[in-house]
Short mmCIF file of C-alpha atoms and ligand atoms in Angstrom, two decimals:
data_model
loop_
_atom_site.label_atom_id
_atom_site.label_comp_id
_atom_site.label_asym_id
_atom_site.label_seq_id
_atom_site.Cartn_x
_atom_site.Cartn_y
_atom_site.Cartn_z
CA MET A 138 83.83 95.10 132.77
CA SER A 139 84.71 91.13 132.79
CA GLN A 140 83.56 90.56 129.33
CA ALA A 141 84.75 92.96 125.98
CA ARG A 142 83.22 93.03 122.87
CA ALA A 143 84.80 92.52 119.25
CA VAL A 144 83.87 92.10 116.00
CA ARG A 145 83.76 88.71 114.34
CA PHE A 146 82.97 86.71 111.12
CA ASP A 147 83.10 83.11 110.96
CA ARG A 148 83.22 82.74 107.60
CA TYR A 149 84.00 84.87 103.95
CA GLY A 150 80.85 86.50 102.66
CA GLY A 151 79.12 90.11 102.82
CA ARG A 152 78.64 93.09 105.40
CA GLU A 153 76.10 90.64 106.90
CA VAL A 154 78.66 87.83 108.61
CA LEU A 155 79.84 90.90 109.95
CA TYR A 156 78.43 91.24 113.62
CA THR A 157 79.92 91.66 118.03
CA ALA A 158 80.51 89.28 119.88
CA GLU A 159 80.81 88.73 124.13
CA ILE A 160 84.34 87.49 124.10
CA PRO A 161 86.98 87.28 127.63
CA ILE A 162 89.03 90.49 128.12
CA PRO A 163 92.56 89.74 126.74
CA GLU A 164 95.53 89.43 129.25
CA PRO A 165 99.06 90.87 128.22
CA ALA A 166 101.31 88.53 127.54
CA ALA A 167 104.62 89.80 128.75
CA GLY A 168 105.73 92.82 126.53
CA GLU A 169 102.19 92.97 125.46
CA VAL A 170 99.51 96.00 126.39
CA LEU A 171 96.29 95.96 126.83
CA VAL A 172 94.48 98.50 126.14
CA ALA A 173 91.13 99.97 126.28
CA VAL A 174 89.74 101.36 122.22
CA ARG A 175 87.77 104.53 122.35
CA ALA A 176 88.01 104.33 118.05
CA ALA A 177 89.52 101.54 115.77
CA GLY A 178 89.30 103.54 112.01
CA ILE A 179 87.80 100.89 109.26
CA ASN A 180 89.55 100.52 105.73
CA PRO A 181 88.91 98.70 102.65
CA GLY A 182 91.04 95.90 102.78
CA GLU A 183 89.54 94.75 105.44
CA ALA A 184 86.46 94.36 103.44
CA GLY A 185 88.64 91.89 100.61
CA ILE A 186 89.71 90.25 103.60
CA ARG A 187 86.54 89.58 104.50
CA SER A 188 85.20 88.87 101.17
CA GLY A 189 87.59 85.92 100.43
CA ALA A 190 88.18 89.19 97.07
CA VAL A 191 92.30 88.40 98.76
CA HIS A 192 91.90 85.13 100.26
CA GLU A 193 95.27 84.13 97.93
CA ARG A 194 97.49 86.96 100.10
CA PHE A 195 95.34 87.50 103.45
CA PRO A 196 93.78 84.05 104.51
CA GLY A 197 91.08 83.70 106.64
CA THR A 198 91.08 81.97 110.11
CA PHE A 199 88.17 81.81 111.73
CA PRO A 200 86.49 82.92 113.92
CA SER A 201 87.09 86.79 112.41
CA GLY A 202 87.93 89.28 114.56
CA GLN A 203 88.91 92.50 112.64
CA GLY A 204 90.17 95.77 112.38
CA SER A 205 95.00 97.58 112.64
CA ASP A 206 93.72 101.13 113.91
CA LEU A 207 93.22 101.91 117.50
CA ALA A 208 93.37 104.44 119.65
CA GLY A 209 92.22 103.68 123.55
CA VAL A 210 93.27 104.20 126.84
CA VAL A 211 96.36 101.16 128.47
CA ALA A 212 94.25 98.93 131.18
CA ALA A 213 97.13 96.53 131.29
CA ILE A 214 100.84 95.92 131.24
CA GLY A 215 102.74 92.62 130.60
CA ASP A 216 106.09 91.75 132.11
CA GLY A 217 108.71 93.66 131.41
CA VAL A 218 107.32 96.95 129.54
CA THR A 219 108.60 99.48 131.58
CA ASP A 220 107.71 103.29 129.04
CA LEU A 221 103.89 102.58 129.47
CA ALA A 222 101.99 102.60 132.09
CA VAL A 223 98.34 102.26 133.08
CA GLY A 224 96.03 105.16 131.74
CA ASP A 225 98.26 106.09 129.19
CA GLU A 226 96.36 107.49 125.76
CA VAL A 227 97.89 105.50 123.63
CA LEU A 228 97.66 105.14 119.51
CA GLY A 229 98.35 102.54 117.25
CA TYR A 230 97.72 99.24 115.97
CA SER A 231 96.81 95.16 115.56
CA TRP A 232 98.97 92.95 113.27
CA ARG A 233 96.11 90.76 114.56
CA ARG A 234 92.68 92.00 113.75
CA SER A 235 91.88 92.94 117.05
CA SER A 236 90.95 96.88 117.01
CA GLN A 237 87.83 96.46 116.10
CA ALA A 238 87.11 95.86 120.12
CA THR A 239 86.60 97.69 123.12
CA HIS A 240 89.31 95.69 124.38
CA VAL A 241 92.35 94.43 122.57
CA VAL A 242 96.26 93.41 123.57
CA VAL A 243 98.91 94.40 121.35
CA PRO A 244 103.08 94.82 121.63
CA ALA A 245 104.42 97.24 123.88
CA THR A 246 106.37 97.92 120.59
CA GLN A 247 103.04 99.34 118.71
CA LEU A 248 102.35 101.76 120.63
CA ILE A 249 103.49 105.75 120.88
CA PRO A 250 101.90 108.15 122.84
CA LYS A 251 98.77 110.29 121.54
CA PRO A 252 98.78 113.90 121.75
CA ALA A 253 97.12 115.26 123.31
CA GLY A 254 95.72 117.74 120.78
CA LEU A 255 94.19 115.38 118.40
CA SER A 256 90.95 113.67 118.84
CA TRP A 257 90.05 109.72 119.56
CA GLU A 258 88.42 109.72 116.09
CA VAL A 259 91.29 110.65 113.79
CA ALA A 260 94.09 108.71 117.18
CA GLY A 261 91.70 106.04 116.34
CA SER A 262 91.94 105.83 112.39
CA LEU A 263 95.61 107.19 112.23
CA TYR A 264 97.66 104.69 111.40
CA VAL A 265 96.92 102.01 108.54
CA VAL A 266 96.41 105.66 106.21
CA GLY A 267 99.02 107.14 108.01
CA VAL A 268 102.17 105.33 107.02
CA THR A 269 100.93 103.71 103.97
CA ALA A 270 100.95 107.94 102.05
CA TYR A 271 103.79 108.40 104.82
CA ALA A 272 105.36 105.80 102.56
CA ALA A 273 104.15 106.47 98.88
CA VAL A 274 105.18 109.55 99.43
CA ARG A 275 108.77 108.38 99.98
CA ALA A 276 108.29 105.80 97.43
CA VAL A 277 108.86 108.54 94.43
CA ASP A 278 110.75 110.77 96.42
CA PRO A 279 109.22 113.61 95.32
CA LYS A 280 110.95 116.71 94.82
CA GLU A 281 110.24 121.31 95.22
CA GLY A 282 108.76 122.72 92.09
CA GLU A 283 108.39 119.00 90.85
CA THR A 284 104.61 117.52 89.48
CA VAL A 285 103.35 114.34 90.91
CA ALA A 286 99.33 112.49 89.25
CA VAL A 287 97.63 110.61 92.74
CA SER A 288 94.48 108.48 92.31
CA ALA A 289 91.82 108.31 94.76
CA ALA A 290 93.78 112.82 96.38
CA ALA A 291 90.86 112.75 98.40
CA GLY A 292 90.27 109.41 100.10
CA GLY A 293 91.62 108.44 103.53
CA VAL A 294 94.74 108.16 102.43
CA GLY A 295 94.96 110.35 99.46
CA SER A 296 94.19 113.48 101.27
CA LEU A 297 96.75 112.97 103.26
CA VAL A 298 99.40 111.80 100.36
CA VAL A 299 98.02 115.01 98.20
CA GLN A 300 99.28 117.39 101.21
CA LEU A 301 102.25 115.16 102.31
CA LEU A 302 103.20 116.46 99.17
CA GLY A 303 102.45 120.05 99.38
CA LEU A 304 104.56 120.30 102.47
CA ARG A 305 107.40 118.95 100.06
CA GLY A 306 106.71 121.71 97.43
CA VAL A 307 105.09 119.37 95.26
CA ARG A 308 102.42 120.28 92.36
CA VAL A 309 100.08 117.86 92.96
CA LEU A 310 97.44 117.27 90.75
CA GLY A 311 94.72 115.06 92.35
CA ILE A 312 92.58 112.87 90.47
CA ALA A 313 88.84 112.91 91.29
CA SER A 314 85.89 112.81 90.78
CA PRO A 315 84.15 117.19 90.50
CA ALA A 316 82.80 116.44 95.02
CA ASN A 317 86.26 117.51 95.99
CA ASP A 318 86.98 119.92 93.65
CA ASP A 319 86.88 121.98 96.29
CA TRP A 320 88.47 120.77 98.88
CA LEU A 321 91.80 119.89 96.42
CA THR A 322 92.12 123.20 95.21
CA ALA A 323 91.56 124.36 99.30
CA HIS A 324 94.67 121.92 100.12
CA GLY A 325 97.32 123.25 97.39
CA ALA A 326 96.34 120.39 94.15
CA ILE A 327 94.68 120.97 91.08
CA PRO A 328 91.79 118.69 91.14
CA VAL A 329 92.26 116.61 87.44
CA HIS A 330 88.61 114.53 87.25
CA TYR A 331 88.56 110.91 85.78
CA GLY A 332 86.32 108.68 83.37
CA ASP A 333 87.47 109.76 79.81
CA GLY A 334 89.93 111.92 78.46
CA LEU A 335 91.92 111.03 81.94
CA ALA A 336 95.04 110.74 79.49
CA GLU A 337 93.74 114.01 78.04
CA ARG A 338 94.04 116.06 80.94
CA LEU A 339 96.65 115.04 82.32
CA ALA A 340 98.23 115.46 79.34
CA ALA A 341 97.42 118.62 79.48
CA ALA A 342 98.09 119.78 83.23
CA GLY A 343 102.17 118.85 82.02
CA PRO A 344 105.21 116.92 81.85
CA ILE A 345 104.18 114.56 85.05
CA ASP A 346 107.80 113.59 86.94
CA ALA A 347 105.99 111.04 89.51
CA PHE A 348 102.26 108.35 89.94
CA ILE A 349 101.19 107.25 93.07
CA ASP A 350 98.35 105.47 92.21
CA LEU A 351 95.92 104.68 95.41
CA PHE A 352 92.40 103.72 92.69
CA GLY A 353 93.40 99.91 90.73
CA PRO A 354 95.55 99.00 87.64
CA GLU A 355 94.16 100.95 84.92
CA TYR A 356 96.66 103.52 86.81
CA LEU A 357 99.20 101.73 86.28
CA ARG A 358 98.69 100.82 82.68
CA LEU A 359 98.04 105.08 82.21
CA ALA A 360 101.11 105.85 84.27
CA VAL A 361 103.26 103.34 81.86
CA GLU A 362 101.68 105.03 79.11
CA LEU A 363 102.31 108.31 79.77
CA GLY A 364 105.53 107.20 79.78
CA ILE A 365 106.35 108.44 83.87
CA PRO A 366 109.97 106.56 84.24
CA ARG A 367 109.22 103.25 86.51
CA ASP A 368 111.02 103.77 89.14
CA ARG A 369 108.66 107.04 90.14
CA ILE A 370 105.45 104.91 89.67
CA GLU A 371 103.69 103.63 93.07
CA THR A 372 100.64 101.30 94.09
CA ILE A 373 99.29 100.33 96.93
CA ILE A 374 97.05 98.25 96.45
CA SER A 375 97.84 96.44 92.40
CA PHE A 376 100.32 94.44 93.42
CA ALA A 377 100.57 92.30 91.01
CA ASP A 378 100.63 95.04 87.44
CA ALA A 379 102.98 96.47 89.65
CA ALA A 380 105.50 93.31 89.40
CA GLU A 381 104.50 92.31 85.40
CA LEU A 382 104.89 96.13 84.75
CA GLY A 383 107.95 96.95 87.24
CA THR A 384 106.95 99.91 88.92
CA LYS A 385 107.59 100.16 92.97
CA ALA A 386 104.39 98.80 94.68
CA GLU A 387 105.06 100.03 98.93
CA GLY A 388 102.23 100.40 101.64
CA SER A 389 102.12 100.27 104.92
CA VAL A 390 104.31 97.16 105.59
CA ASP A 391 107.58 99.36 105.09
CA ALA A 392 106.99 102.66 106.72
CA SER A 393 105.08 100.40 110.16
CA THR A 394 107.77 101.54 112.59
CA PRO A 395 107.23 104.03 116.26
CA GLU A 396 108.94 106.78 114.19
CA VAL A 397 106.44 106.79 111.37
CA MET A 398 103.78 106.44 113.65
CA SER A 399 105.31 109.58 115.23
CA GLU A 400 105.97 112.08 113.19
CA MET A 401 102.17 111.19 111.54
CA ALA A 402 101.14 111.74 114.21
CA GLY A 403 103.14 115.48 115.58
CA LEU A 404 102.13 116.84 112.15
CA VAL A 405 98.26 116.71 112.18
CA ALA A 406 98.79 117.57 115.84
CA GLY A 407 100.76 120.45 114.99
CA GLY A 408 97.98 121.52 112.31
CA GLN A 409 100.26 120.93 109.35
CA LEU A 410 97.74 118.27 107.64
CA GLU A 411 93.82 118.10 108.17
CA PHE A 412 92.39 114.22 108.75
CA PRO A 413 88.30 114.62 107.53
CA ILE A 414 87.04 112.18 109.28
CA ALA A 415 83.48 111.38 107.10
CA ALA A 416 81.58 109.79 109.30
CA THR A 417 81.76 107.56 113.26
CA PHE A 418 79.38 104.86 114.26
CA PRO A 419 78.95 102.10 117.18
CA LEU A 420 81.12 99.24 117.00
CA GLU A 421 77.82 97.55 116.60
CA ARG A 422 77.29 99.11 113.04
CA VAL A 423 80.59 97.57 112.06
CA ALA A 424 78.30 96.67 108.52
CA ASP A 425 76.55 100.21 108.40
CA ALA A 426 80.24 101.87 107.86
CA PHE A 427 81.35 99.43 105.64
CA ALA A 428 78.55 99.64 103.74
CA VAL A 429 79.16 103.46 103.26
CA LEU A 430 83.08 103.01 102.46
CA GLU A 431 82.18 100.15 100.17
CA GLN A 432 80.94 102.15 97.49
CA ARG A 433 84.37 103.29 97.41
CA HIS A 434 83.01 107.55 97.62
CA THR A 435 84.26 108.45 101.50
CA HIS A 436 86.51 111.65 101.79
CA GLY A 437 88.56 110.84 104.65
CA LYS A 438 87.89 108.16 107.28
CA ILE A 439 85.54 106.00 109.10
CA VAL A 440 85.37 105.90 112.50
CA LEU A 441 84.34 103.00 114.65
CA LEU A 442 83.26 104.49 118.71
CA PRO A 443 83.49 101.05 120.89
N1 NAP B 252 99.55 98.30 101.01
C1 NAP B 252 98.55 99.45 101.24
O1 NAP B 252 99.60 99.47 102.66
C2 NAP B 252 97.38 99.72 101.77
C3 NAP B 252 96.84 100.63 103.40
C4 NAP B 252 95.49 101.12 102.69
C5 NAP B 252 94.88 101.55 101.73
N2 NAP B 252 95.66 100.48 101.20
C6 NAP B 252 93.76 100.44 99.72
O2 NAP B 252 94.12 101.46 99.01
C7 NAP B 252 93.40 102.23 97.81
C8 NAP B 252 92.76 103.05 98.61
O3 NAP B 252 92.60 103.32 100.49
P1 NAP B 252 91.91 104.68 101.38
O4 NAP B 252 91.92 104.24 102.91
O5 NAP B 252 91.79 105.50 100.12
O6 NAP B 252 90.40 104.60 100.48
P2 NAP B 252 88.84 104.89 100.45
O7 NAP B 252 89.38 106.42 101.59
O8 NAP B 252 87.63 104.47 100.28
O9 NAP B 252 89.22 105.45 99.08
C9 NAP B 252 87.99 106.65 97.81
C10 NAP B 252 88.22 107.03 97.38
O10 NAP B 252 88.44 106.37 96.30
C11 NAP B 252 87.66 107.82 94.84
N3 NAP B 252 87.36 106.81 93.49
C12 NAP B 252 86.40 106.35 93.04
N4 NAP B 252 86.21 105.95 91.87
C13 NAP B 252 87.88 106.29 91.48
C14 NAP B 252 88.04 106.35 90.17
N5 NAP B 252 87.82 105.70 89.28
N6 NAP B 252 89.36 106.94 90.71
C15 NAP B 252 89.88 107.46 90.78
N7 NAP B 252 89.76 106.95 91.88
C16 NAP B 252 87.81 107.06 92.23
C17 NAP B 252 87.18 107.98 95.73
O11 NAP B 252 87.14 109.83 95.41
P3 NAP B 252 85.11 110.20 94.37
O12 NAP B 252 84.79 110.24 95.56
O13 NAP B 252 85.90 111.51 94.10
O14 NAP B 252 84.74 109.30 93.39
C18 NAP B 252 87.16 108.12 97.28
O15 NAP B 252 87.64 110.24 97.13
C19 NAP B 252 92.41 100.85 99.31
O16 NAP B 252 91.44 99.79 97.75
C20 NAP B 252 93.14 99.93 100.28
O17 NAP B 252 92.67 98.79 99.99
C21 NAP B 252 96.32 99.57 100.83
#
């Protein structure tokens, strides 16, 4: 194959601006690796970049590719890469908005070996949610026996946060819709439904030591109203409100290291963390994949298979 296929968009807009283009297979420069991508997860932040909604913080450059998460097989290595070889199975990330493609070039430092026990779907969608969940839990540093409330507790990030808290012996109040009651209960969390009366339901569930917001600013304000100390309130999304209120706001950039990726991959491969896959789509159906994701009711990850 001399050509690669890659997700592209040429202007801000709705899902209709997404398409797949034939492009030359990129060549790795020194320190880089060409990966033949087997799976690439999609993430809600990408819809914000594509629509222009987060232009101030993450401006688009056109034509734009898309995607951070990836897993695949090393197809070529650049000068100076010594710890990876052609044929190795890897997982990792691109910070060039480029992983949703048949081929991608990334620095070797952004890849780790794929544990044999991980499926391509899981390996290819582990990076963003894995390191973000790790960062969010670390930000509130919960101790055994404490109670932590989590909004969007059964989503891509939330399903890992709930389980990481469980591994620490934390009592988890998982804020979600009734559709996720069974999954949350089966994973040791107490389901608490969002909507009218949430503050009262949380207050009735007992003293809350920390709050991890994975959904939006209304939850940061609720956590402050509940009297939770601000240094034990964390959000991965409401950055402006966090700055105003003096809460924490740590995310993927704070934990994007090979060590954290390896730890999370090891926990999933070892069965200590379940990693739900909600759906897979071929690369060409990227717009359909985002149509599902943008409903904001996904349980687990949606993954593109190039
Ligand atoms: N800072 C970072 O590094 C970083 C990294 C990753 C993600 N993020 C951001 O974090 C957010 C979560 O990402 P994700 O991948 O976990 O998203 P996701 O998988 O799309 O989250 C979907 C979840 O949101 C829940 N939800 C829907 N409406 C809700 C409501 N009103 N209150 C509480 N929960 C509600 C859904 O639960 P039900 O189905 O039960 O309704 C569903 O489980 C996104 O905004 C994303 O952009 C930031």
